[in-house]
Amino acid sequence: MVYEAIAASGSTPYLMAYIATAFLSGLMYLTLRKYKWTNVPLKFPLIHFFIVTWSGIMYLNFLNGTALSDFGWYMDWMISTPLILLALGLTAMHGRETRWDLLGALMGLQFMLVITGIISQESGMTYAYWIGNALLLGVFYLVWGPLRKMAKETSDVLARSYTTLSAYISIFFVLYPTVWYLSETIYPAGPGIFGAFETSVAFVILPFFCKQAYGFLDMYLIHEAEEKM
């Protein structure tokens, strides 16, 4: 099982470091907004707070065996990644009417994408994995299509900030399924390039930049946009 492989891989110190940075980052978002980046709307630090703290809590499943340990990553992703896209979508809509239909579609596609990963891991069905990749293309369409258009219509400053964030997130959202597919621990039917240790460390590094670092980048760019707009 996934948990047994991860627990025996020697990656526990990396997991503990990730959990610590997750909780610390959540507190820092709120502190920065209160004392330094006061022009950032409160919804952004709150969203990022829940992204990283939820992720940190789910990673606790890898430190000691629980009923959720084999699905710890999915339990993290099914909440945190839609919230990441919510923050990105709200950045695109900053200073204008919120399009909840676009946000709902974006988050719904991402949630279903994660579910296909669970099905693929448990059943070994290759086509479930590729359905997930098709859903990811839908996510990218919304990110780079209507949402980017909205940011560009608001201001050049916001458009540049949004484009930077979109490129950043897009890179990591491609790397996630790539590591997943190459991991013999998660997907034995694949090429099996990554063992348990490599998979575990990859899923510490990727979420750190996709969640903790992304939260600071998002808030900083919104702060800078508010200063210039």
Short mmCIF file of C-alpha atoms in Angstrom, two decimals:
data_model
loop_
_atom_site.label_atom_id
_atom_site.label_comp_id
_atom_site.label_asym_id
_atom_site.label_seq_id
_atom_site.Cartn_x
_atom_site.Cartn_y
_atom_site.Cartn_z
CA MET A 1 0.00 0.00 0.00
CA VAL A 2 1.02 3.61 -0.51
CA TYR A 3 1.42 4.50 3.17
CA GLU A 4 3.61 1.49 3.97
CA ALA A 5 5.92 2.34 1.05
CA ILE A 6 6.16 6.00 2.04
CA ALA A 7 6.71 5.21 5.74
CA ALA A 8 9.55 2.83 4.90
CA SER A 9 11.21 5.18 2.39
CA GLY A 10 12.97 7.43 4.91
CA SER A 11 11.14 10.56 3.81
CA THR A 12 9.60 11.35 7.21
CA PRO A 13 11.91 14.36 7.94
CA TYR A 14 10.86 15.94 4.63
CA LEU A 15 7.18 15.38 5.43
CA MET A 16 7.59 16.93 8.87
CA ALA A 17 9.37 19.95 7.38
CA TYR A 18 6.52 20.40 4.91
CA ILE A 19 3.90 20.24 7.65
CA ALA A 20 5.80 22.83 9.72
CA THR A 21 6.14 25.25 6.78
CA ALA A 22 2.46 24.81 5.96
CA PHE A 23 1.27 25.90 9.39
CA LEU A 24 3.87 28.66 9.62
CA SER A 25 2.93 30.03 6.20
CA GLY A 26 -0.74 30.17 7.16
CA LEU A 27 0.07 32.37 10.14
CA MET A 28 2.40 34.54 8.09
CA TYR A 29 -0.29 35.25 5.46
CA LEU A 30 -2.57 36.70 8.12
CA THR A 31 0.26 38.60 9.82
CA LEU A 32 1.53 40.15 6.59
CA ARG A 33 -1.94 41.25 5.63
CA LYS A 34 -2.54 42.86 9.01
CA TYR A 35 0.76 44.71 9.36
CA LYS A 36 2.34 45.12 5.90
CA TRP A 37 0.15 44.32 2.89
CA THR A 38 -2.95 46.00 4.27
CA ASN A 39 -4.31 46.82 0.82
CA VAL A 40 -4.74 43.11 0.00
CA PRO A 41 -8.41 42.07 0.40
CA LEU A 42 -8.86 39.78 3.39
CA LYS A 43 -10.32 36.99 1.25
CA PHE A 44 -6.88 36.24 -0.24
CA PRO A 45 -4.91 35.57 2.96
CA LEU A 46 -7.88 33.60 4.30
CA ILE A 47 -8.04 31.38 1.20
CA HIS A 48 -4.30 30.78 1.29
CA PHE A 49 -4.46 30.10 5.03
CA PHE A 50 -6.97 27.31 4.46
CA ILE A 51 -4.98 25.93 1.50
CA VAL A 52 -1.77 25.41 3.48
CA THR A 53 -3.28 24.41 6.82
CA TRP A 54 -5.56 21.84 5.20
CA SER A 55 -2.56 20.47 3.32
CA GLY A 56 -0.49 20.32 6.51
CA ILE A 57 -3.25 18.49 8.35
CA MET A 58 -3.63 15.92 5.55
CA TYR A 59 0.13 15.28 5.51
CA LEU A 60 -0.13 14.23 9.17
CA ASN A 61 -1.64 11.02 7.79
CA PHE A 62 1.82 10.05 6.53
CA LEU A 63 3.47 10.31 9.94
CA ASN A 64 1.32 7.62 11.55
CA GLY A 65 -1.03 5.19 9.91
CA THR A 66 -4.68 6.23 9.71
CA ALA A 67 -7.66 5.15 7.64
CA LEU A 68 -6.80 7.98 5.24
CA SER A 69 -3.06 7.36 4.92
CA ASP A 70 -3.21 5.66 1.52
CA PHE A 71 -5.24 8.59 0.20
CA GLY A 72 -3.54 11.44 2.06
CA TRP A 73 -2.40 13.21 -1.10
CA TYR A 74 -5.86 13.02 -2.67
CA MET A 75 -7.55 14.24 0.50
CA ASP A 76 -5.19 17.21 0.34
CA TRP A 77 -5.61 17.88 -3.38
CA MET A 78 -9.39 17.63 -3.54
CA ILE A 79 -9.65 20.66 -1.22
CA SER A 80 -6.42 22.60 -1.66
CA THR A 81 -6.12 22.61 -5.44
CA PRO A 82 -9.65 23.93 -6.10
CA LEU A 83 -8.91 26.65 -3.51
CA ILE A 84 -5.68 27.49 -5.35
CA LEU A 85 -7.73 28.01 -8.49
CA LEU A 86 -10.31 30.00 -6.55
CA ALA A 87 -7.56 32.39 -5.45
CA LEU A 88 -6.29 32.60 -9.03
CA GLY A 89 -9.77 33.26 -10.39
CA LEU A 90 -10.46 35.95 -7.81
CA THR A 91 -7.15 37.57 -8.76
CA ALA A 92 -8.35 37.73 -12.37
CA MET A 93 -11.60 39.28 -11.20
CA HIS A 94 -9.96 41.71 -8.79
CA GLY A 95 -11.72 45.06 -8.94
CA ARG A 96 -14.70 43.82 -10.94
CA GLU A 97 -17.83 41.68 -10.60
CA THR A 98 -17.19 38.11 -9.45
CA ARG A 99 -18.20 35.50 -12.02
CA TRP A 100 -19.22 32.60 -9.81
CA ASP A 101 -20.13 30.49 -12.83
CA LEU A 102 -16.54 30.55 -14.06
CA LEU A 103 -15.16 29.96 -10.57
CA GLY A 104 -17.55 27.06 -10.01
CA ALA A 105 -16.61 25.45 -13.32
CA LEU A 106 -12.90 25.90 -12.59
CA MET A 107 -13.09 24.38 -9.12
CA GLY A 108 -15.45 21.59 -10.22
CA LEU A 109 -13.14 20.47 -13.02
CA GLN A 110 -10.20 20.41 -10.63
CA PHE A 111 -12.10 18.43 -8.01
CA MET A 112 -13.16 15.79 -10.55
CA LEU A 113 -9.58 15.61 -11.80
CA VAL A 114 -8.40 14.56 -8.34
CA ILE A 115 -11.12 11.90 -8.14
CA THR A 116 -9.85 10.31 -11.36
CA GLY A 117 -6.48 9.95 -9.65
CA ILE A 118 -8.03 7.95 -6.80
CA ILE A 119 -9.82 5.69 -9.29
CA SER A 120 -6.62 5.17 -11.26
CA GLN A 121 -4.57 4.33 -8.16
CA GLU A 122 -7.11 1.85 -6.82
CA SER A 123 -8.07 0.18 -10.10
CA GLY A 124 -5.02 0.67 -12.32
CA MET A 125 -7.28 1.96 -15.09
CA THR A 126 -5.17 3.97 -17.51
CA TYR A 127 -8.15 5.67 -19.11
CA ALA A 128 -9.21 7.20 -15.77
CA TYR A 129 -5.81 8.90 -15.63
CA TRP A 130 -6.24 10.28 -19.15
CA ILE A 131 -9.74 11.50 -18.34
CA GLY A 132 -8.10 13.47 -15.53
CA ASN A 133 -5.66 14.99 -18.00
CA ALA A 134 -8.57 15.97 -20.26
CA LEU A 135 -10.18 17.72 -17.28
CA LEU A 136 -6.86 19.51 -16.70
CA LEU A 137 -7.06 20.85 -20.24
CA GLY A 138 -10.46 22.28 -19.32
CA VAL A 139 -8.88 23.97 -16.31
CA PHE A 140 -6.17 25.49 -18.51
CA TYR A 141 -8.77 26.72 -21.00
CA LEU A 142 -10.57 28.68 -18.30
CA VAL A 143 -7.32 29.95 -16.76
CA TRP A 144 -5.80 31.14 -20.03
CA GLY A 145 -9.04 32.02 -21.82
CA PRO A 146 -11.92 33.85 -20.14
CA LEU A 147 -10.15 34.56 -16.84
CA ARG A 148 -7.06 36.04 -18.48
CA LYS A 149 -9.31 38.13 -20.71
CA MET A 150 -11.05 39.53 -17.64
CA ALA A 151 -7.73 40.48 -16.05
CA LYS A 152 -6.58 42.19 -19.25
CA GLU A 153 -9.81 44.17 -19.45
CA THR A 154 -9.27 45.51 -15.92
CA SER A 155 -5.74 46.88 -16.29
CA ASP A 156 -2.33 46.10 -17.76
CA VAL A 157 -0.89 45.88 -14.24
CA LEU A 158 -3.42 43.25 -13.16
CA ALA A 159 -3.00 41.40 -16.46
CA ARG A 160 0.75 41.06 -15.89
CA SER A 161 0.26 39.86 -12.32
CA TYR A 162 -2.38 37.35 -13.37
CA THR A 163 -0.27 36.06 -16.27
CA THR A 164 2.68 35.52 -13.93
CA LEU A 165 0.52 33.59 -11.46
CA SER A 166 -1.14 31.55 -14.22
CA ALA A 167 2.18 30.51 -15.73
CA TYR A 168 3.50 29.61 -12.28
CA ILE A 169 0.50 27.45 -11.41
CA SER A 170 0.25 25.87 -14.86
CA ILE A 171 3.82 24.57 -14.64
CA PHE A 172 3.21 22.90 -11.29
CA PHE A 173 -0.22 21.56 -12.28
CA VAL A 174 1.50 19.77 -15.19
CA LEU A 175 4.27 18.41 -12.96
CA TYR A 176 1.79 16.85 -10.50
CA PRO A 177 0.27 14.29 -12.93
CA THR A 178 3.72 13.73 -14.46
CA VAL A 179 5.21 12.64 -11.12
CA TRP A 180 2.04 10.66 -10.39
CA TYR A 181 2.34 8.73 -13.65
CA LEU A 182 6.06 8.03 -13.19
CA SER A 183 5.65 6.74 -9.61
CA GLU A 184 5.69 2.98 -9.21
CA THR A 185 4.31 3.48 -5.68
CA ILE A 186 1.14 5.24 -6.81
CA TYR A 187 0.73 3.87 -10.32
CA PRO A 188 2.38 0.45 -10.72
CA ALA A 189 1.07 0.17 -14.30
CA GLY A 190 3.23 3.11 -15.40
CA PRO A 191 6.97 3.18 -16.28
CA GLY A 192 7.93 3.08 -12.58
CA ILE A 193 10.75 5.62 -12.71
CA PHE A 194 10.12 7.08 -9.22
CA GLY A 195 10.27 4.91 -6.13
CA ALA A 196 8.59 5.64 -2.80
CA PHE A 197 11.29 8.04 -1.60
CA GLU A 198 11.44 10.02 -4.83
CA THR A 199 7.66 10.22 -5.01
CA SER A 200 7.36 11.37 -1.40
CA VAL A 201 10.03 14.06 -1.77
CA ALA A 202 8.53 15.23 -5.07
CA PHE A 203 5.15 15.60 -3.37
CA VAL A 204 6.84 17.72 -0.70
CA ILE A 205 8.68 20.01 -3.11
CA LEU A 206 5.83 20.49 -5.60
CA PRO A 207 3.14 21.43 -3.06
CA PHE A 208 5.55 23.69 -1.18
CA PHE A 209 5.97 25.87 -4.26
CA CYS A 210 2.38 25.38 -5.40
CA LYS A 211 0.83 26.27 -2.03
CA GLN A 212 3.13 27.95 0.50
CA ALA A 213 5.24 29.93 -2.00
CA TYR A 214 2.26 30.61 -4.26
CA GLY A 215 0.31 32.21 -1.42
CA PHE A 216 3.08 34.75 -0.81
CA LEU A 217 3.47 35.42 -4.53
CA ASP A 218 -0.27 35.95 -5.02
CA MET A 219 -0.57 38.35 -2.09
CA TYR A 220 2.58 40.24 -3.10
CA LEU A 221 1.40 40.72 -6.70
CA ILE A 222 -2.04 41.88 -5.56
CA HIS A 223 -0.35 44.31 -3.18
CA GLU A 224 1.83 45.63 -6.00
CA ALA A 225 -1.16 45.90 -8.35
CA GLU A 226 -3.10 47.87 -5.74
CA GLU A 227 -0.14 50.22 -5.37
CA LYS A 228 0.03 50.89 -9.12
CA MET A 229 -3.63 50.77 -10.17
#
